[in-house]
Coordinates of C-alpha atoms and ligand atoms in Angstrom, one line a residue:
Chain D
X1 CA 43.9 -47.7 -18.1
X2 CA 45.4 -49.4 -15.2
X3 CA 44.6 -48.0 -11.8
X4 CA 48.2 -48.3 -10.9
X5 CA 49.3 -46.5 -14.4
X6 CA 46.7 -43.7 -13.2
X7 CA 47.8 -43.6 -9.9
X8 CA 52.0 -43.0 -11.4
X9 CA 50.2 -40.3 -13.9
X10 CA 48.5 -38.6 -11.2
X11 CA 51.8 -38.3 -8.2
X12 CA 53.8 -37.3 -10.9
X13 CA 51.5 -34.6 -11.9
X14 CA 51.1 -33.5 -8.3
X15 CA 54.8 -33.7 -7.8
X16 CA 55.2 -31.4 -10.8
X17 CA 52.4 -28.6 -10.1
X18 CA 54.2 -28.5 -6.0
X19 CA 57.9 -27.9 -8.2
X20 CA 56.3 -25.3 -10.4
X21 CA 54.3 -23.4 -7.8
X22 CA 57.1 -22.8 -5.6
X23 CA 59.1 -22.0 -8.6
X24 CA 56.6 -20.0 -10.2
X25 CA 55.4 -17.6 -6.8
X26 CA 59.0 -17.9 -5.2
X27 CA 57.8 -19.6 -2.7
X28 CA 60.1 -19.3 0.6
X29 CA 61.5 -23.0 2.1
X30 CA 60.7 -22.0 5.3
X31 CA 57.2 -22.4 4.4
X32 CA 56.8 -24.8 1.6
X33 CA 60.0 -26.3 -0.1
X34 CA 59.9 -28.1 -3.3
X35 CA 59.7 -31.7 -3.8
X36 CA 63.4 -31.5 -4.9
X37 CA 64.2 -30.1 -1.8
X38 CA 62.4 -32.5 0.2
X39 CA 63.9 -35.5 -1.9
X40 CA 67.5 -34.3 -1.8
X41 CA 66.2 -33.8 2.1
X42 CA 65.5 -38.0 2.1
X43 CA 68.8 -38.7 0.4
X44 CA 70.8 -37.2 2.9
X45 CA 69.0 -38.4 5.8
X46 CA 69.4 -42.0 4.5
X47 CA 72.7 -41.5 3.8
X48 CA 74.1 -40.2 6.9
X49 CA 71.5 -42.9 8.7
X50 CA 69.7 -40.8 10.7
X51 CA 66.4 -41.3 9.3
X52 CA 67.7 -45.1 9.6
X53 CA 68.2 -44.8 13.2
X54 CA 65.2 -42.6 13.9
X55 CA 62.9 -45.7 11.4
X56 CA 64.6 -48.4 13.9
X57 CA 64.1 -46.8 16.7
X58 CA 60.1 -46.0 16.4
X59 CA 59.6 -49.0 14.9
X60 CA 61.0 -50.9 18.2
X61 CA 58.7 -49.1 20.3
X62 CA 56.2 -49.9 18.2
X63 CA 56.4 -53.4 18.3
X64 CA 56.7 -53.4 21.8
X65 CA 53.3 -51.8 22.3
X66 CA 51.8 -53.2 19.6
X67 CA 52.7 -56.9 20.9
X68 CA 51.7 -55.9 24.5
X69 CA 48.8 -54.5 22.8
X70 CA 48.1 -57.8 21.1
X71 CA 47.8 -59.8 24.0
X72 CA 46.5 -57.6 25.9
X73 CA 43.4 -57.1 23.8
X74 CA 43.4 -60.7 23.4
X75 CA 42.8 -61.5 26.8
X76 CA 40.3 -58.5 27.3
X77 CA 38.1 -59.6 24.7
X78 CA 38.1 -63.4 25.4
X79 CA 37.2 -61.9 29.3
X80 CA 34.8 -59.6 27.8
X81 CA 32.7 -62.0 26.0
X82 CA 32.8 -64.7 28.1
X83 CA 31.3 -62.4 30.8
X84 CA 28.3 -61.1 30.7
X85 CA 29.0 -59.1 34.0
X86 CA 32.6 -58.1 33.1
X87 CA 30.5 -56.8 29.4
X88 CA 28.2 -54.8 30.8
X89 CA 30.9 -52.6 33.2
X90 CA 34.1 -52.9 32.4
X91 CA 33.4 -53.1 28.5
X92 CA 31.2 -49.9 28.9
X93 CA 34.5 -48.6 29.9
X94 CA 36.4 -49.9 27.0
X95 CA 34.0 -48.2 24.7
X96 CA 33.6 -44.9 26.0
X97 CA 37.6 -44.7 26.2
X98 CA 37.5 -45.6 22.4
X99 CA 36.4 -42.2 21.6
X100 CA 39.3 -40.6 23.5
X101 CA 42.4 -40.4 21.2
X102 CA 44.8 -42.2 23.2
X103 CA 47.1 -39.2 22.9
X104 CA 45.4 -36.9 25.8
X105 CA 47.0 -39.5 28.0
X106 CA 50.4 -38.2 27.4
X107 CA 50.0 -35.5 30.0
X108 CA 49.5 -38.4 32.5
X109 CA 51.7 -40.9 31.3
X110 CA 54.7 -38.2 31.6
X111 CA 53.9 -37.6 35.4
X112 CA 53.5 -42.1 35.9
X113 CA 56.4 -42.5 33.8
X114 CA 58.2 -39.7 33.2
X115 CA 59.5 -38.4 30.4
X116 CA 60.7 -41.4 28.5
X117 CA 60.3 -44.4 26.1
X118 CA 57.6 -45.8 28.8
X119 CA 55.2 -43.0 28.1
X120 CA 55.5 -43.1 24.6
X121 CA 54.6 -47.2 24.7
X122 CA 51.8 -46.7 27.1
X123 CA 50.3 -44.4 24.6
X124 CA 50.5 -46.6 21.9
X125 CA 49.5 -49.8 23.7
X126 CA 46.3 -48.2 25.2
X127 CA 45.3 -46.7 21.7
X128 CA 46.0 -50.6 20.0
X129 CA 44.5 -52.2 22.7
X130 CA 41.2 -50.7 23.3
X131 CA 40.5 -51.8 19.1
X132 CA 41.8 -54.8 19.5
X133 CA 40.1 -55.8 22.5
X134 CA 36.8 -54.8 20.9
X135 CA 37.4 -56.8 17.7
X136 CA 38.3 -60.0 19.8
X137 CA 35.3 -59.7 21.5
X138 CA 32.9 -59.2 18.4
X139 CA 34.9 -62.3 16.7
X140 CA 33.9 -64.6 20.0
X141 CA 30.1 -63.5 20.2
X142 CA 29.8 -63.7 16.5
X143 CA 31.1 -67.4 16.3
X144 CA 28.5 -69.0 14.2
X145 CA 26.5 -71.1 16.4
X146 CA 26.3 -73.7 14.1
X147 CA 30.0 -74.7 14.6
X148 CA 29.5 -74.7 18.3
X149 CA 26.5 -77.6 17.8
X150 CA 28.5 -79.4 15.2
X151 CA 31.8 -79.4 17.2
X152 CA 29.5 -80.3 20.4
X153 CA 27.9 -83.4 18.2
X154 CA 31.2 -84.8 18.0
X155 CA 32.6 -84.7 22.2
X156 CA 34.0 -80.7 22.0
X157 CA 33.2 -79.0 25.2
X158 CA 34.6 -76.8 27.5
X159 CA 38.4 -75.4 27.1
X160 CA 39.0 -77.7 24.2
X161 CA 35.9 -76.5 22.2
X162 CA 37.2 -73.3 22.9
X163 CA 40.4 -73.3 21.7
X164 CA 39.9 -75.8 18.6
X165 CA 36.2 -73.9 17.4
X166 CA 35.8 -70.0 19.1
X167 CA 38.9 -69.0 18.8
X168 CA 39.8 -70.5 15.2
X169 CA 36.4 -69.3 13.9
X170 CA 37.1 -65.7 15.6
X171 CA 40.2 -65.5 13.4
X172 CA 38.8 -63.2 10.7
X173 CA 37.9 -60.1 13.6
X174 CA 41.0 -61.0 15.3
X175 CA 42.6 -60.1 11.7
X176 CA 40.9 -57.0 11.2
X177 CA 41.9 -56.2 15.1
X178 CA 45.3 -56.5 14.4
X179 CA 45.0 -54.2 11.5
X180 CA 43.5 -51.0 13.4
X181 CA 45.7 -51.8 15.9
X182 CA 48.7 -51.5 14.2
X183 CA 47.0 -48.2 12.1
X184 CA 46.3 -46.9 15.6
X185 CA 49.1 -47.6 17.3
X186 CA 51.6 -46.0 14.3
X187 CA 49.1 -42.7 15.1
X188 CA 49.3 -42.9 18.5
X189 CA 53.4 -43.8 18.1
X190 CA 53.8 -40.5 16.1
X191 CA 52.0 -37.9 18.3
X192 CA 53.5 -39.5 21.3
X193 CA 57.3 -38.8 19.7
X194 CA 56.6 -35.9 18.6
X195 CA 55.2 -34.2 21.7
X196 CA 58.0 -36.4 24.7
X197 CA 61.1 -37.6 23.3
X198 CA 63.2 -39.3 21.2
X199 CA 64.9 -41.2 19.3
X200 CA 61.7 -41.6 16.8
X201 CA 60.4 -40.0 13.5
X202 CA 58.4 -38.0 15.8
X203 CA 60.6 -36.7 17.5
X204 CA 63.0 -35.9 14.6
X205 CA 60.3 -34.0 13.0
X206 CA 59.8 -31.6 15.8
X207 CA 63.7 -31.1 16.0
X208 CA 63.8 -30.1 12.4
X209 CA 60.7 -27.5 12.9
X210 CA 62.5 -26.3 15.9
X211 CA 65.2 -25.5 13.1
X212 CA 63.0 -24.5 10.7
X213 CA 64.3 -27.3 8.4
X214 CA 61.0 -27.7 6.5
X215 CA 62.4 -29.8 3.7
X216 CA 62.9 -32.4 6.7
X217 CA 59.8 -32.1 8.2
X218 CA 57.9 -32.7 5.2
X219 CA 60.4 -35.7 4.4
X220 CA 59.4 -37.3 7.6
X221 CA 55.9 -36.7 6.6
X222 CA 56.4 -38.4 3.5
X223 CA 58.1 -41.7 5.6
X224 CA 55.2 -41.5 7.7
X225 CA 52.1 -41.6 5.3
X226 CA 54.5 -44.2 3.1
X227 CA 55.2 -46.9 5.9
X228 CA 51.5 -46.4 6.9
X229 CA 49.8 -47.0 3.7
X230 CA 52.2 -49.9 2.8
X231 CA 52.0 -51.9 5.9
X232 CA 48.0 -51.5 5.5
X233 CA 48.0 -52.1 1.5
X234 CA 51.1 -54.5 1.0
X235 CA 50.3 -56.8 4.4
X236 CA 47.4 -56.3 6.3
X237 CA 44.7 -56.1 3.6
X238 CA 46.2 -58.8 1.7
X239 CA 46.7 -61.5 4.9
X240 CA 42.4 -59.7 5.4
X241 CA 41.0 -61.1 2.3
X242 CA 42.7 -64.3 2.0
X243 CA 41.0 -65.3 5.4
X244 CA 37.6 -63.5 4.9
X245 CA 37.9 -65.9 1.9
X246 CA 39.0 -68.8 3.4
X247 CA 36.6 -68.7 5.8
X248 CA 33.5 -68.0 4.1
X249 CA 33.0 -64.9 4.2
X250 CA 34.5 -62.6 1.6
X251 CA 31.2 -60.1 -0.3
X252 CA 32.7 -61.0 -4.1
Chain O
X1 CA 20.6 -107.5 15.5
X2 CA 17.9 -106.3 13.3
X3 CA 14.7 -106.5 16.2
X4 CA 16.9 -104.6 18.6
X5 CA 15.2 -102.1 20.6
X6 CA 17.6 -99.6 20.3
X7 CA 16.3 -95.9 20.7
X8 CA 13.4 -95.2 22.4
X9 CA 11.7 -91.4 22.7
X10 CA 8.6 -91.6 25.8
X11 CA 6.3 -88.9 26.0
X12 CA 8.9 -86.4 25.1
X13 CA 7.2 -82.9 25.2
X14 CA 9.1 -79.4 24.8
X15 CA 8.0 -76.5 25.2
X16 CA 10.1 -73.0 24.9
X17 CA 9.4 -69.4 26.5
X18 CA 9.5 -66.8 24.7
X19 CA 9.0 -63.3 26.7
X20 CA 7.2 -65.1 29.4
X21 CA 4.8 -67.3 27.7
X22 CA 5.5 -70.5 27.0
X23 CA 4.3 -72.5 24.0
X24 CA 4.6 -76.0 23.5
X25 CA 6.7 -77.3 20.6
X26 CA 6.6 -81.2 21.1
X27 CA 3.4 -82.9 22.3
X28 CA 4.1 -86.3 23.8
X29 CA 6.3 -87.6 21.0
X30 CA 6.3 -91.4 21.6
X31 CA 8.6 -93.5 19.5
X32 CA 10.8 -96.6 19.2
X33 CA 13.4 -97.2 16.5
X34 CA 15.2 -100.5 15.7
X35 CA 18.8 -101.5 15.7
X36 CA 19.2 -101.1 11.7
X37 CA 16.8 -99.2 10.4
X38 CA 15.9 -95.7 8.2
X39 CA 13.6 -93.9 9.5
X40 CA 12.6 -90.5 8.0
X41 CA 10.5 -88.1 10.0
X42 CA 8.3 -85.8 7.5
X43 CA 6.2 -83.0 8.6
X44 CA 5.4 -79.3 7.9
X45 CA 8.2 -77.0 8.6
X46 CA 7.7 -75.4 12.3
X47 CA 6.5 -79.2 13.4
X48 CA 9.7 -79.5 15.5
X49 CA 11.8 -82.0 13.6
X50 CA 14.7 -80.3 14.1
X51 CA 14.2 -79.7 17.6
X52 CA 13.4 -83.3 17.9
X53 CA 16.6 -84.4 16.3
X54 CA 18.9 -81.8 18.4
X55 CA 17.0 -83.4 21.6
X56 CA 18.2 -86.6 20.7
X57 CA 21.6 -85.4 19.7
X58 CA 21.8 -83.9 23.3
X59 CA 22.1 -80.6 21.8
X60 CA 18.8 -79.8 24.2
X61 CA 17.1 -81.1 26.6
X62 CA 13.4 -81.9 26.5
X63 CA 10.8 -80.8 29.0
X64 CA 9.8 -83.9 29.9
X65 CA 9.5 -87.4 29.0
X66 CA 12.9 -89.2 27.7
X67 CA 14.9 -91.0 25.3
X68 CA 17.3 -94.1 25.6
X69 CA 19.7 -95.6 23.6
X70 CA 20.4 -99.1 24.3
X71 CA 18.6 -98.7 27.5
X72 CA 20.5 -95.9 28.9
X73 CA 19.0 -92.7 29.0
X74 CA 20.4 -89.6 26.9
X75 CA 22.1 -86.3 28.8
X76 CA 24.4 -84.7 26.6
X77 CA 26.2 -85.6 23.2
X78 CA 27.9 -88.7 22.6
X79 CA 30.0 -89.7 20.1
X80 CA 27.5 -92.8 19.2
X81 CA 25.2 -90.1 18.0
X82 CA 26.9 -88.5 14.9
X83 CA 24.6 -85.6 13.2
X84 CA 24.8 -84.1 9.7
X85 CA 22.8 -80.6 9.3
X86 CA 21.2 -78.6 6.6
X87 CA 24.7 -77.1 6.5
X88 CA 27.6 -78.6 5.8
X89 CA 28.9 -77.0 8.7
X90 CA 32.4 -78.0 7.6
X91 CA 35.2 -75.7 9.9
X92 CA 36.7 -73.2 6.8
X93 CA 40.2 -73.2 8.9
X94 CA 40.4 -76.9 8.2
X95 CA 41.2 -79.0 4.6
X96 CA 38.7 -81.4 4.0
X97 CA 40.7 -84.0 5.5
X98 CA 41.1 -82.3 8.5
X99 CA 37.3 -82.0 8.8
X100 CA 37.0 -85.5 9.4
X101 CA 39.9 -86.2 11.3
X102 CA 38.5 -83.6 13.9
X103 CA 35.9 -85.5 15.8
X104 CA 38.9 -88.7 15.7
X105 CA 42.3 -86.3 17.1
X106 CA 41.3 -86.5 20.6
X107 CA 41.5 -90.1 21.1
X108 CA 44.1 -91.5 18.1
X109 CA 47.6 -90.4 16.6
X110 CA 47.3 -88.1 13.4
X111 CA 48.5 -90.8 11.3
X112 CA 45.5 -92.9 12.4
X113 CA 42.9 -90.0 12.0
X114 CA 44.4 -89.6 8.8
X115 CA 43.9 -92.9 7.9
X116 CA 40.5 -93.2 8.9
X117 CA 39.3 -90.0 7.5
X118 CA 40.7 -91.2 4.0
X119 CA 38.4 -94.6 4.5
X120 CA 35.4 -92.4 5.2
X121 CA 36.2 -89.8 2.4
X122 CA 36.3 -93.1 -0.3
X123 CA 32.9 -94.0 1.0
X124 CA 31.6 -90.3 -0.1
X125 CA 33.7 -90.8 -3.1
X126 CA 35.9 -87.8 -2.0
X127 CA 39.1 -89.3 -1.8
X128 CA 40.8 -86.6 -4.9
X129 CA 39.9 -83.7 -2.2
X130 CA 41.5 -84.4 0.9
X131 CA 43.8 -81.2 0.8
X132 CA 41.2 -78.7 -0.7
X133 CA 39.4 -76.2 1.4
X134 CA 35.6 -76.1 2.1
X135 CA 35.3 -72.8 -0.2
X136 CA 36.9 -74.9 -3.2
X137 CA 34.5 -77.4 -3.1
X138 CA 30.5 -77.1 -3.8
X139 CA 27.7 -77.6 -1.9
X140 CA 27.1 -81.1 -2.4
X141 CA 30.4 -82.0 -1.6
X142 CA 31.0 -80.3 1.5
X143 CA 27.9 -82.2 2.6
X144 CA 29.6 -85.2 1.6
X145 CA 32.1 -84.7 3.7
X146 CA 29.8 -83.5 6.5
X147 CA 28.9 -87.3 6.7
X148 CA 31.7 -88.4 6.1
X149 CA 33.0 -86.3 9.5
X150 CA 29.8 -87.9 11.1
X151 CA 30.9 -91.3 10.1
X152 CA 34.4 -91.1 11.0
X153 CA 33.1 -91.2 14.7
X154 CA 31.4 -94.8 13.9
X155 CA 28.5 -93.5 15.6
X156 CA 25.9 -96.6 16.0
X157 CA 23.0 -93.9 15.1
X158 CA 23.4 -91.2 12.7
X159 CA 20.9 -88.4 13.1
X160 CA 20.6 -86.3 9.9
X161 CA 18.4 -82.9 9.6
X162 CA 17.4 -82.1 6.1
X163 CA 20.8 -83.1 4.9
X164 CA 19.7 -82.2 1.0
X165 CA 17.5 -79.9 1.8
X166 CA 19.7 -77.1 -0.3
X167 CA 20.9 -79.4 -3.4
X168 CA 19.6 -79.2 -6.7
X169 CA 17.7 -82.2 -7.9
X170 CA 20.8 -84.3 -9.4
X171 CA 23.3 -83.5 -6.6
X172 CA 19.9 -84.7 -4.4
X173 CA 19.5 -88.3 -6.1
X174 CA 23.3 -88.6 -6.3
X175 CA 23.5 -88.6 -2.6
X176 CA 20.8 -90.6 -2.1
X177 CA 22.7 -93.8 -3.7
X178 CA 25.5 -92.2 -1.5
X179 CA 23.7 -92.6 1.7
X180 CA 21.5 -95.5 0.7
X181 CA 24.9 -97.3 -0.2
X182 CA 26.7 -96.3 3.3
X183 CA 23.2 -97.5 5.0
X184 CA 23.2 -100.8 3.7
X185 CA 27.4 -101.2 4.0
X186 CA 27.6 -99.7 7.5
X187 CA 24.1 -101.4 9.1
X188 CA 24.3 -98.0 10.8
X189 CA 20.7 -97.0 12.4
X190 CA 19.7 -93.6 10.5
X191 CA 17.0 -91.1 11.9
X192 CA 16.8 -88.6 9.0
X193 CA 14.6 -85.3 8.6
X194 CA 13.4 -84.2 5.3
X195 CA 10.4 -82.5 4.1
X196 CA 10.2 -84.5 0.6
X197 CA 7.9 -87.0 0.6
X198 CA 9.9 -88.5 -2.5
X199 CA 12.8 -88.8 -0.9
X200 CA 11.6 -90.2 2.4
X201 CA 9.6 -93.0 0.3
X202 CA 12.9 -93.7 -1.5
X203 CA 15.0 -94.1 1.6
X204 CA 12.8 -95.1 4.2
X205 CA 12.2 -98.1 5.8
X206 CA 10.0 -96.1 8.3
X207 CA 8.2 -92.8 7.9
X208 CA 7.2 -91.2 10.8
X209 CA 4.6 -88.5 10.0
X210 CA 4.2 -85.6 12.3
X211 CA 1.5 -83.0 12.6
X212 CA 2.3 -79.2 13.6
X213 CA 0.9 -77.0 16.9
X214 CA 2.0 -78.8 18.7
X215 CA 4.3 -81.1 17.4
X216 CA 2.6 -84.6 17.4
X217 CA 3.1 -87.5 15.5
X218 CA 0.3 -88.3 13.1
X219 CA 1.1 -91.6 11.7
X220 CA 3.8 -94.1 11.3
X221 CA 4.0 -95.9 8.0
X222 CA 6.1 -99.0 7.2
X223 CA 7.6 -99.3 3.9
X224 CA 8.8 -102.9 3.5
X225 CA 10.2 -102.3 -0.3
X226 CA 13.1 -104.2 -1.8
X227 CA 15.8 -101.5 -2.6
X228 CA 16.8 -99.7 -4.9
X229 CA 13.4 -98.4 -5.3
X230 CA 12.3 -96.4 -8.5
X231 CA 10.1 -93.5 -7.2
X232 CA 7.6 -94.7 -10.3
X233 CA 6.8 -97.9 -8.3
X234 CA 2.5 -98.0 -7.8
X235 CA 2.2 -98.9 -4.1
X236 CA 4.6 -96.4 -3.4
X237 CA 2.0 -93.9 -5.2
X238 CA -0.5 -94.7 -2.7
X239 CA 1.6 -94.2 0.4
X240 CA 2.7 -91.1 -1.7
X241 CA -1.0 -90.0 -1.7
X242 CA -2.0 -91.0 1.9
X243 CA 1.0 -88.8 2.9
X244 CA -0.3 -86.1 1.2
X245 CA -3.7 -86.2 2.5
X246 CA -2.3 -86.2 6.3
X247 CA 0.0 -83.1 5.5
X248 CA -2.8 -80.9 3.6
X249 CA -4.9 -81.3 6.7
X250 CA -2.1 -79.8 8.6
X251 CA -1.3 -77.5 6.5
X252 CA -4.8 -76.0 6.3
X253 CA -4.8 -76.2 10.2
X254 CA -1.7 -73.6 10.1
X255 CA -3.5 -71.4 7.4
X256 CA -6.8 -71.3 9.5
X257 CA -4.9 -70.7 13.0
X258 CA -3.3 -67.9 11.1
X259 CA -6.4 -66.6 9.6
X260 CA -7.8 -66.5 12.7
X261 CA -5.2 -64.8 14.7
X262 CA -5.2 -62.2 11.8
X263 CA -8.9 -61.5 11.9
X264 CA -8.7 -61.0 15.5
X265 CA -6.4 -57.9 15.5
Ligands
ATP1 N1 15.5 -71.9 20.6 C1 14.2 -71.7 20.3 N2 13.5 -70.8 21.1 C2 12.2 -70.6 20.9 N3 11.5 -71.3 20.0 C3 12.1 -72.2 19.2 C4 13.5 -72.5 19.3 N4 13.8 -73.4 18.4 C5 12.7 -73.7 17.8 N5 11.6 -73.0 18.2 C6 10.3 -73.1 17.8 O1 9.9 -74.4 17.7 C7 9.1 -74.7 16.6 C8 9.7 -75.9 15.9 O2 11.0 -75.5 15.3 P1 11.9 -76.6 14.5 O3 13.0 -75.8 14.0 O4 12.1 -77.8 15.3 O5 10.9 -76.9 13.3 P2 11.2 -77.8 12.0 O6 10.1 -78.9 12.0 O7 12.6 -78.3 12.0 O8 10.9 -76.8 10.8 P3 11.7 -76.7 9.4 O9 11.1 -77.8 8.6 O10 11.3 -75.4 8.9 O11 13.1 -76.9 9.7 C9 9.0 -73.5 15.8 O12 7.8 -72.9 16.0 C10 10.1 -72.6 16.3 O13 9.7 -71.3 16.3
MG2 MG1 14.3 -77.9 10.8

């Protein structure tokens, strides 16, 4: 069988168990509706364009911080591995702030920025940034040194070696960078709403708890894991292994 | 042209440190090469023909001593040295066409790289694969087109380091017509690595034989053989076997060292 046939089998099965359980035990909405709920939930939103203006909205902060993010990181990890100084301080830095999720910056960002869209996009650049600085910088150190000789062979030095070898044969980290960027920044986009302000999915997911609208809440759950897996599935991992393979380096 | 003096190594000696000590890799590598010629240099892996070759590429630098081509000493690359490694080393962001047009884009339009790079990709016999990429074509090819980049820069020496060292044997003797052909077409001078005694006697019109620990040279034998030669040829079986003879004794001196150094921990 088809993974994808399984993989229909299997959500509608899960869809149906969730339906019968709550019909079965009575189950109240305020703590777990049922799928029909949730859907008939979706419908309206869409319809009424709330959920619309709520997608819009996060998704414009995101690409803000993401594209600050971008370059950002960009920069940081070109600096980073072209200094050995700026590596062994400043990128000690970089890594120990990985293992903070960027969203226990929040309490700080609110009293820099207030409570408004800035906090929220500082969140989500520093959580993108901090990956994708790392990536760029493994991508430039790993630049097969073979490439370097060869280009060097034939009159490439200095800024236009750079930008003609390192940075095109860097392309395949720079890809994955993007990638957990972007998953990091939609995380860090999501808790940032959800605990400052709106408009955002976030946000509009705390506003239906607050109303103990629990169909909604789950409904913006559902847009949540859905625009995260598909972004990941439908772009990134695609645009991923057409490069690794391209560029030498795919496993298969 | 022909009796040119054209490069010329003079007591070239390198030595690297490795965690402090310092070991001596080439010993007073003395040689002169004429405008025109192949010469192949053939020694036990570890000998230092590839660091020989990246010195005079300009890839490195050598301890002392020093090497001059057409008189004027060597500092860094130059696009009159072209080089073709063990690896294709072909860039897998480029088409093969690209590849070769990449050592020309600084100096020329596009059009005239383009041009250019499809002359030198006829003289590989590549001219079908201009738009494929690296991955879509095999091994042998990509290494065609590694010379061809090489060539594209009309470099009046062409260093190559074990060009064919990971072909199979018909991909190997295909190449060789390949590059024997562009030798005798181009005049270019060629200073080529290998570790095949065959295929140095095939190509050569010089072998220069090197011993190992340090790097020395051994011997340099002339080969003045009407091409193409047929590897069945008799005098060539006696070079073939005087070859030999020099390499097993260095070979042996590398098992013995080792021996020893084992015994003595
Ligand atoms: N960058 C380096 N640093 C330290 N030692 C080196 C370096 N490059 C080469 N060597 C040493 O120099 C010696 C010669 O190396 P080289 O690669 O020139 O040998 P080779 O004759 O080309 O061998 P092979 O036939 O295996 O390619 C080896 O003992 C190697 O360990
Ligand atoms: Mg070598």
């Amino acid at each position: 069988m088809q993974p994808a046939v399984k993989r229909i089998i299997f959500y509608v099965l899960l869809f149906a168990v969730w339906q019968g359980a709550v019909y079965v035990f009575q189950v109240s909405p305020s703590l777990l509706p049922a799928p029909t709920d949730v859907f008939a939930s979706l419908y309206e939103g869409f319809s009424n364009r709330t959920l619309l203006y709520d997608l819009l909205a996060s998704f414009q902060r995101l690409f803000i911080g993401l594209a600050i993010a971008l370059i950002l990181g960009l920069l940081l990890g070109v600096f980073l591995a072209k200094s050995k100084t700026a590596d062994e301080t400043l990128g000690s830095l970089i890594l120990a702030l990985q293992s903070v999720p960027s969203i226990v910056w929040l309490p700080l960002a609110i009293m820099w920025f207030g409570l408004n869209e800035m906090a929220v996009i500082f969140i989500v650049v520093l959580g993108a940034t901090i990956v994708m600085t790392i990536n760029v910088r493994t991508g430039i150190i790993n630049v097969p040194p073979l490439y370097i000789k060869a280009a060097r062979t034939m009159n490439y030095r200095g800024f236009r070696l750079f930008t003609k070898v390192t940075i095109p044969a860097s392309v395949p980290y720079a890809v994955t960078g993007i990638r957990l960027a972007w998953a990091f920044a939609w995380r860090a986009l999501m808790a940032g709403e959800l605990l400052s302000t709106g408009p955002g999915l976030g946000y509009s997911l705390r506003f239906a708890s607050d109303f103990g609208d629990m169909s909604r809440v789950i409904a913006i759950m559902l847009i949540i894991m859905l625009i995260g897996i598909l972004v990941d599935l439908m772009f990134f991992q695609r645009v991923e292994k057409k490069v690794l393979k391209k560029w030498g380096l795919a496993t298969d | 042209m022909g009796d040119v003096l054209f490069l010329s190594i003079k007591n070239v000696n390198k030595s690297f440190t490795n965690n402090g000590n310092s070991e001596l890799v080439l010993s007073n590598i003395q040689l002169d090469v004429k405008e025109g010629k192949f010469v192949s240099i053939l020694g036990p892996s570890g000998c230092g023909k590839s660091t020989l070759l990246s010195i005079v590429a300009g890839l490195a630098s050598a301890t002392e001593g020093s090497i001059e081509l057409n008189g004027k000493a060597i500092k860094g690359p130059g696009k009159e040295r072209g080089m073709v490694f063990q690896q294709a080393a072909l860039f897998p962001w480029l088409t093969v066409e690209e590849n070769v047009m990449f050592p020309l884009l600084p100096d020329m339009s596009k059009k005239e790289a383009q041009q250019k790079a499809l002359q030198y990709l006829k003289m590989v016999q590549l001219s079908a694969y201009t738009k494929h990429s690296p991955h879509e074509i095999s091994g042998g090819m990509q290494q065609r087109v590694a010379i061809a980049r090489a060539l594209a820069m009309d470099p009046a020496l062409l260093l190559m380091d074990e060009p064919f060292g990971a072909l199979d044997e018909q991909t190997r003797s295909r190449l060789h017509e390949i590059v024997e052909n562009i030798f005798l077409e181009t005049k270019k001078t060629i200073l080529f690595v290998t570790h095949s005694i065959a295929e140095a006697l095939k190509l050569s019109d010089r072998i220069v034989v090197m011993g190992t620990q340090p790097g020395t040279i051994l011997d340099v034998i002339e080969l003045d053989f009407p091409r193409p030669r047929s590897q069945s040829k008799e005098e060539l079986i006696s070079y073939e076997e005087k070859i030999q003879a020099l390499l097993k004794s260095e070979i042996d001196k590398v098992t013995e060292k080792e021996q020893n150094h084992a015994a003595s921990r």
